[in-house]
């Protein structure tokens, strides 16, 4: 979610320190009590350093908590079931992390109250993840594993909603059979 401006290249260690501090503070004080000042102090950076990377607390927390699966390559084993199991396990693991559980209620409230933030999260997080699942479904459609007229948007919504519900309702790990 960060944007890059002209000037000196950013130190990746500073970015990592900011995200690590954010995750630690979420566990210690929760989303509502987390502040940019506290993150800056914990990461040993100034507030402007954080604001150059993240426009607000919610964007920072979203990146700290839900940015992990971006680094994973799209699963493409040749089997829809295998690909979706892999993507599902990543999603459940990410949602089940203690810092995600601490952040979700406050983030949902902020997303509801702030249309600009909701738009940012949709474009930077949700749409890319939906794109990954859609690509797996399209490959499966080409292989004949799913019907040509299958409603892919509905399938993606069901897939994503199930992962989130699994974590929120109590089966917090995908280590169990999926």
PDB file of C-alpha atoms in Angstrom:
ATOM      1  CA  UNK A   1       0.000   0.000   0.000  1.00  0.00           C
ATOM      2  CA  UNK A   2       2.989   2.263   0.226  1.00  0.00           C
ATOM      3  CA  UNK A   3       3.755   4.753  -2.493  1.00  0.00           C
ATOM      4  CA  UNK A   4       7.213   5.715  -3.656  1.00  0.00           C
ATOM      5  CA  UNK A   5       8.320   9.332  -3.926  1.00  0.00           C
ATOM      6  CA  UNK A   6      11.457  10.774  -5.455  1.00  0.00           C
ATOM      7  CA  UNK A   7      14.589  10.962  -3.385  1.00  0.00           C
ATOM      8  CA  UNK A   8      16.814   8.607  -1.492  1.00  0.00           C
ATOM      9  CA  UNK A   9      15.850   4.918  -1.741  1.00  0.00           C
ATOM     10  CA  UNK A  10      14.029   3.576   1.279  1.00  0.00           C
ATOM     11  CA  UNK A  11      15.882   1.345   3.683  1.00  0.00           C
ATOM     12  CA  UNK A  12      14.103  -2.038   3.738  1.00  0.00           C
ATOM     13  CA  UNK A  13      15.226  -2.517   7.354  1.00  0.00           C
ATOM     14  CA  UNK A  14      13.245   0.572   8.361  1.00  0.00           C
ATOM     15  CA  UNK A  15      10.145  -0.743   6.637  1.00  0.00           C
ATOM     16  CA  UNK A  16      10.568  -4.111   8.333  1.00  0.00           C
ATOM     17  CA  UNK A  17      11.019  -2.427  11.729  1.00  0.00           C
ATOM     18  CA  UNK A  18       7.805  -0.441  11.234  1.00  0.00           C
ATOM     19  CA  UNK A  19       5.792  -3.536  10.326  1.00  0.00           C
ATOM     20  CA  UNK A  20       7.312  -5.581  13.171  1.00  0.00           C
ATOM     21  CA  UNK A  21       6.537  -2.808  15.662  1.00  0.00           C
ATOM     22  CA  UNK A  22       2.977  -2.589  14.365  1.00  0.00           C
ATOM     23  CA  UNK A  23       2.385  -6.328  14.779  1.00  0.00           C
ATOM     24  CA  UNK A  24       3.866  -6.320  18.292  1.00  0.00           C
ATOM     25  CA  UNK A  25       1.784  -3.350  19.383  1.00  0.00           C
ATOM     26  CA  UNK A  26      -1.397  -4.890  18.000  1.00  0.00           C
ATOM     27  CA  UNK A  27      -0.831  -7.839  20.301  1.00  0.00           C
ATOM     28  CA  UNK A  28       0.013  -5.622  23.268  1.00  0.00           C
ATOM     29  CA  UNK A  29      -2.576  -2.846  23.035  1.00  0.00           C
ATOM     30  CA  UNK A  30      -5.030  -3.831  20.276  1.00  0.00           C
ATOM     31  CA  UNK A  31      -6.107  -1.933  17.197  1.00  0.00           C
ATOM     32  CA  UNK A  32      -8.080   0.818  18.915  1.00  0.00           C
ATOM     33  CA  UNK A  33      -5.176   1.820  21.177  1.00  0.00           C
ATOM     34  CA  UNK A  34      -2.445   1.472  18.567  1.00  0.00           C
ATOM     35  CA  UNK A  35      -1.056   4.841  17.487  1.00  0.00           C
ATOM     36  CA  UNK A  36       1.404   6.012  14.877  1.00  0.00           C
ATOM     37  CA  UNK A  37       3.385   7.643  17.703  1.00  0.00           C
ATOM     38  CA  UNK A  38       3.719   4.298  19.486  1.00  0.00           C
ATOM     39  CA  UNK A  39       4.752   2.519  16.286  1.00  0.00           C
ATOM     40  CA  UNK A  40       7.329   5.221  15.548  1.00  0.00           C
ATOM     41  CA  UNK A  41       8.769   4.970  19.048  1.00  0.00           C
ATOM     42  CA  UNK A  42       8.924   1.165  18.937  1.00  0.00           C
ATOM     43  CA  UNK A  43      10.470   1.144  15.441  1.00  0.00           C
ATOM     44  CA  UNK A  44      12.832   3.988  16.399  1.00  0.00           C
ATOM     45  CA  UNK A  45      11.764   6.150  13.472  1.00  0.00           C
ATOM     46  CA  UNK A  46       9.977   9.469  13.167  1.00  0.00           C
ATOM     47  CA  UNK A  47       6.276   9.829  12.426  1.00  0.00           C
ATOM     48  CA  UNK A  48       7.024  11.297   8.960  1.00  0.00           C
ATOM     49  CA  UNK A  49       8.918   8.107   8.072  1.00  0.00           C
ATOM     50  CA  UNK A  50       5.745   6.125   8.682  1.00  0.00           C
ATOM     51  CA  UNK A  51       3.456   8.617   6.951  1.00  0.00           C
ATOM     52  CA  UNK A  52       5.687   8.598   3.848  1.00  0.00           C
ATOM     53  CA  UNK A  53       4.901   4.904   3.567  1.00  0.00           C
ATOM     54  CA  UNK A  54       1.319   4.706   4.858  1.00  0.00           C
ATOM     55  CA  UNK A  55      -1.403   7.368   4.698  1.00  0.00           C
ATOM     56  CA  UNK A  56      -3.009   6.307   7.992  1.00  0.00           C
ATOM     57  CA  UNK A  57      -3.086   3.753  10.785  1.00  0.00           C
ATOM     58  CA  UNK A  58      -5.475   1.411   8.994  1.00  0.00           C
ATOM     59  CA  UNK A  59      -3.306   1.228   5.878  1.00  0.00           C
ATOM     60  CA  UNK A  60      -0.252   0.522   8.048  1.00  0.00           C
ATOM     61  CA  UNK A  61      -2.039  -2.206   9.987  1.00  0.00           C
ATOM     62  CA  UNK A  62      -3.424  -3.762   6.824  1.00  0.00           C
ATOM     63  CA  UNK A  63       0.060  -4.008   5.336  1.00  0.00           C
ATOM     64  CA  UNK A  64       1.570  -5.351   8.563  1.00  0.00           C
ATOM     65  CA  UNK A  65      -1.084  -7.990   9.039  1.00  0.00           C
ATOM     66  CA  UNK A  66      -2.366  -8.905   5.594  1.00  0.00           C
ATOM     67  CA  UNK A  67       0.604  -8.344   3.296  1.00  0.00           C
ATOM     68  CA  UNK A  68       2.211 -11.751   3.744  1.00  0.00           C
ATOM     69  CA  UNK A  69       0.548 -13.777   1.004  1.00  0.00           C
ATOM     70  CA  UNK A  70       1.512 -11.279  -1.688  1.00  0.00           C
ATOM     71  CA  UNK A  71       4.974 -12.842  -1.772  1.00  0.00           C
ATOM     72  CA  UNK A  72       3.592 -16.321  -2.484  1.00  0.00           C
ATOM     73  CA  UNK A  73       3.549 -17.381  -6.128  1.00  0.00           C
ATOM     74  CA  UNK A  74       0.171 -18.257  -7.599  1.00  0.00           C
ATOM     75  CA  UNK A  75      -0.413 -21.959  -7.001  1.00  0.00           C
ATOM     76  CA  UNK A  76      -0.518 -23.768 -10.348  1.00  0.00           C
ATOM     77  CA  UNK A  77      -0.241 -27.510  -9.812  1.00  0.00           C
ATOM     78  CA  UNK A  78      -2.530 -28.454 -12.678  1.00  0.00           C
ATOM     79  CA  UNK A  79      -5.329 -29.336 -10.257  1.00  0.00           C
ATOM     80  CA  UNK A  80      -7.990 -26.882  -9.102  1.00  0.00           C
ATOM     81  CA  UNK A  81      -8.471 -28.741  -5.817  1.00  0.00           C
ATOM     82  CA  UNK A  82      -4.735 -28.613  -5.022  1.00  0.00           C
ATOM     83  CA  UNK A  83      -4.428 -24.967  -6.060  1.00  0.00           C
ATOM     84  CA  UNK A  84      -7.423 -23.882  -3.989  1.00  0.00           C
ATOM     85  CA  UNK A  85      -6.261 -25.895  -0.966  1.00  0.00           C
ATOM     86  CA  UNK A  86      -2.925 -24.100  -1.108  1.00  0.00           C
ATOM     87  CA  UNK A  87      -4.478 -20.645  -1.490  1.00  0.00           C
ATOM     88  CA  UNK A  88      -7.041 -21.444   1.224  1.00  0.00           C
ATOM     89  CA  UNK A  89      -4.349 -22.515   3.675  1.00  0.00           C
ATOM     90  CA  UNK A  90      -2.466 -19.254   3.067  1.00  0.00           C
ATOM     91  CA  UNK A  91      -5.625 -17.210   3.634  1.00  0.00           C
ATOM     92  CA  UNK A  92      -6.605 -19.057   6.802  1.00  0.00           C
ATOM     93  CA  UNK A  93      -3.078 -18.823   8.203  1.00  0.00           C
ATOM     94  CA  UNK A  94      -3.018 -15.085   7.531  1.00  0.00           C
ATOM     95  CA  UNK A  95      -6.453 -14.455   9.054  1.00  0.00           C
ATOM     96  CA  UNK A  96      -5.668 -16.727  12.036  1.00  0.00           C
ATOM     97  CA  UNK A  97      -2.469 -14.947  13.052  1.00  0.00           C
ATOM     98  CA  UNK A  98      -2.849 -13.357  16.489  1.00  0.00           C
ATOM     99  CA  UNK A  99      -2.161  -9.881  15.113  1.00  0.00           C
ATOM    100  CA  UNK A 100      -4.856 -10.355  12.444  1.00  0.00           C
ATOM    101  CA  UNK A 101      -7.378 -11.375  15.086  1.00  0.00           C
ATOM    102  CA  UNK A 102      -6.441  -8.260  17.076  1.00  0.00           C
ATOM    103  CA  UNK A 103      -6.760  -5.997  14.039  1.00  0.00           C
ATOM    104  CA  UNK A 104      -9.844  -7.253  12.196  1.00  0.00           C
ATOM    105  CA  UNK A 105     -12.658  -5.752  14.305  1.00  0.00           C
ATOM    106  CA  UNK A 106     -11.135  -2.253  14.282  1.00  0.00           C
ATOM    107  CA  UNK A 107     -10.190  -2.443  10.621  1.00  0.00           C
ATOM    108  CA  UNK A 108     -13.696  -3.453   9.616  1.00  0.00           C
ATOM    109  CA  UNK A 109     -15.026  -0.442  11.517  1.00  0.00           C
ATOM    110  CA  UNK A 110     -12.531   1.897   9.851  1.00  0.00           C
ATOM    111  CA  UNK A 111     -13.308   0.479   6.405  1.00  0.00           C
ATOM    112  CA  UNK A 112     -17.005   1.043   6.960  1.00  0.00           C
ATOM    113  CA  UNK A 113     -16.480   4.634   8.115  1.00  0.00           C
ATOM    114  CA  UNK A 114     -13.861   5.611   5.538  1.00  0.00           C
ATOM    115  CA  UNK A 115     -14.752   5.079   1.852  1.00  0.00           C
ATOM    116  CA  UNK A 116     -11.296   6.233   0.722  1.00  0.00           C
ATOM    117  CA  UNK A 117      -9.632   3.607   2.908  1.00  0.00           C
ATOM    118  CA  UNK A 118     -12.089   0.966   1.734  1.00  0.00           C
ATOM    119  CA  UNK A 119     -11.223   1.825  -1.869  1.00  0.00           C
ATOM    120  CA  UNK A 120      -7.497   1.585  -1.123  1.00  0.00           C
ATOM    121  CA  UNK A 121      -7.909  -1.810   0.537  1.00  0.00           C
ATOM    122  CA  UNK A 122     -10.056  -3.050  -2.343  1.00  0.00           C
ATOM    123  CA  UNK A 123      -7.502  -2.009  -4.959  1.00  0.00           C
ATOM    124  CA  UNK A 124      -4.362  -3.027  -3.066  1.00  0.00           C
ATOM    125  CA  UNK A 125      -5.469  -6.150  -1.211  1.00  0.00           C
ATOM    126  CA  UNK A 126      -8.817  -7.589  -2.198  1.00  0.00           C
ATOM    127  CA  UNK A 127      -8.686  -7.224  -5.983  1.00  0.00           C
ATOM    128  CA  UNK A 128      -5.198  -8.761  -6.326  1.00  0.00           C
ATOM    129  CA  UNK A 129      -6.221 -11.712  -4.126  1.00  0.00           C
ATOM    130  CA  UNK A 130      -9.466 -12.155  -6.053  1.00  0.00           C
ATOM    131  CA  UNK A 131      -7.369 -12.050  -9.225  1.00  0.00           C
ATOM    132  CA  UNK A 132      -5.227 -14.924  -7.972  1.00  0.00           C
ATOM    133  CA  UNK A 133      -8.232 -17.116  -7.227  1.00  0.00           C
ATOM    134  CA  UNK A 134      -9.906 -16.100 -10.492  1.00  0.00           C
ATOM    135  CA  UNK A 135      -6.759 -17.136 -12.411  1.00  0.00           C
ATOM    136  CA  UNK A 136      -6.853 -20.576 -10.771  1.00  0.00           C
ATOM    137  CA  UNK A 137     -10.541 -20.924 -11.652  1.00  0.00           C
ATOM    138  CA  UNK A 138      -9.928 -19.805 -15.245  1.00  0.00           C
ATOM    139  CA  UNK A 139      -7.127 -22.382 -15.617  1.00  0.00           C
ATOM    140  CA  UNK A 140      -9.468 -25.026 -14.216  1.00  0.00           C
ATOM    141  CA  UNK A 141     -12.184 -23.946 -16.647  1.00  0.00           C
ATOM    142  CA  UNK A 142      -9.726 -24.340 -19.549  1.00  0.00           C
ATOM    143  CA  UNK A 143      -8.802 -27.833 -18.289  1.00  0.00           C
ATOM    144  CA  UNK A 144     -12.475 -28.772 -18.054  1.00  0.00           C
ATOM    145  CA  UNK A 145     -12.464 -29.096 -14.246  1.00  0.00           C
ATOM    146  CA  UNK A 146     -15.371 -26.661 -13.873  1.00  0.00           C
ATOM    147  CA  UNK A 147     -18.340 -25.844 -16.054  1.00  0.00           C
ATOM    148  CA  UNK A 148     -17.913 -23.146 -18.694  1.00  0.00           C
ATOM    149  CA  UNK A 149     -20.900 -21.242 -17.281  1.00  0.00           C
ATOM    150  CA  UNK A 150     -19.765 -21.356 -13.637  1.00  0.00           C
ATOM    151  CA  UNK A 151     -20.190 -18.044 -11.780  1.00  0.00           C
ATOM    152  CA  UNK A 152     -16.550 -17.342 -10.892  1.00  0.00           C
ATOM    153  CA  UNK A 153     -17.339 -14.225  -8.850  1.00  0.00           C
ATOM    154  CA  UNK A 154     -19.717 -16.194  -6.644  1.00  0.00           C
ATOM    155  CA  UNK A 155     -17.136 -18.972  -6.272  1.00  0.00           C
ATOM    156  CA  UNK A 156     -14.467 -16.458  -5.260  1.00  0.00           C
ATOM    157  CA  UNK A 157     -16.768 -14.780  -2.733  1.00  0.00           C
ATOM    158  CA  UNK A 158     -17.659 -18.169  -1.233  1.00  0.00           C
ATOM    159  CA  UNK A 159     -13.998 -19.209  -1.118  1.00  0.00           C
ATOM    160  CA  UNK A 160     -12.840 -15.997   0.562  1.00  0.00           C
ATOM    161  CA  UNK A 161     -15.792 -15.761   2.925  1.00  0.00           C
ATOM    162  CA  UNK A 162     -15.311 -19.347   4.053  1.00  0.00           C
ATOM    163  CA  UNK A 163     -11.662 -18.726   4.936  1.00  0.00           C
ATOM    164  CA  UNK A 164     -12.532 -15.631   6.960  1.00  0.00           C
ATOM    165  CA  UNK A 165     -15.494 -17.306   8.665  1.00  0.00           C
ATOM    166  CA  UNK A 166     -13.417 -20.363   9.556  1.00  0.00           C
ATOM    167  CA  UNK A 167     -10.996 -18.200  11.479  1.00  0.00           C
ATOM    168  CA  UNK A 168     -13.571 -15.899  13.079  1.00  0.00           C
ATOM    169  CA  UNK A 169     -15.865 -18.690  14.214  1.00  0.00           C
ATOM    170  CA  UNK A 170     -13.126 -20.608  15.915  1.00  0.00           C
ATOM    171  CA  UNK A 171     -11.273 -23.100  13.780  1.00  0.00           C
ATOM    172  CA  UNK A 172      -8.267 -20.845  13.712  1.00  0.00           C
ATOM    173  CA  UNK A 173      -5.856 -22.983  11.796  1.00  0.00           C
ATOM    174  CA  UNK A 174      -5.917 -24.680   8.454  1.00  0.00           C
ATOM    175  CA  UNK A 175      -3.584 -27.315   9.881  1.00  0.00           C
ATOM    176  CA  UNK A 176      -6.728 -29.385  10.190  1.00  0.00           C
ATOM    177  CA  UNK A 177      -7.802 -31.102   6.991  1.00  0.00           C
ATOM    178  CA  UNK A 178      -9.086 -28.604   4.414  1.00  0.00           C
TER     179      UNK A 178
END
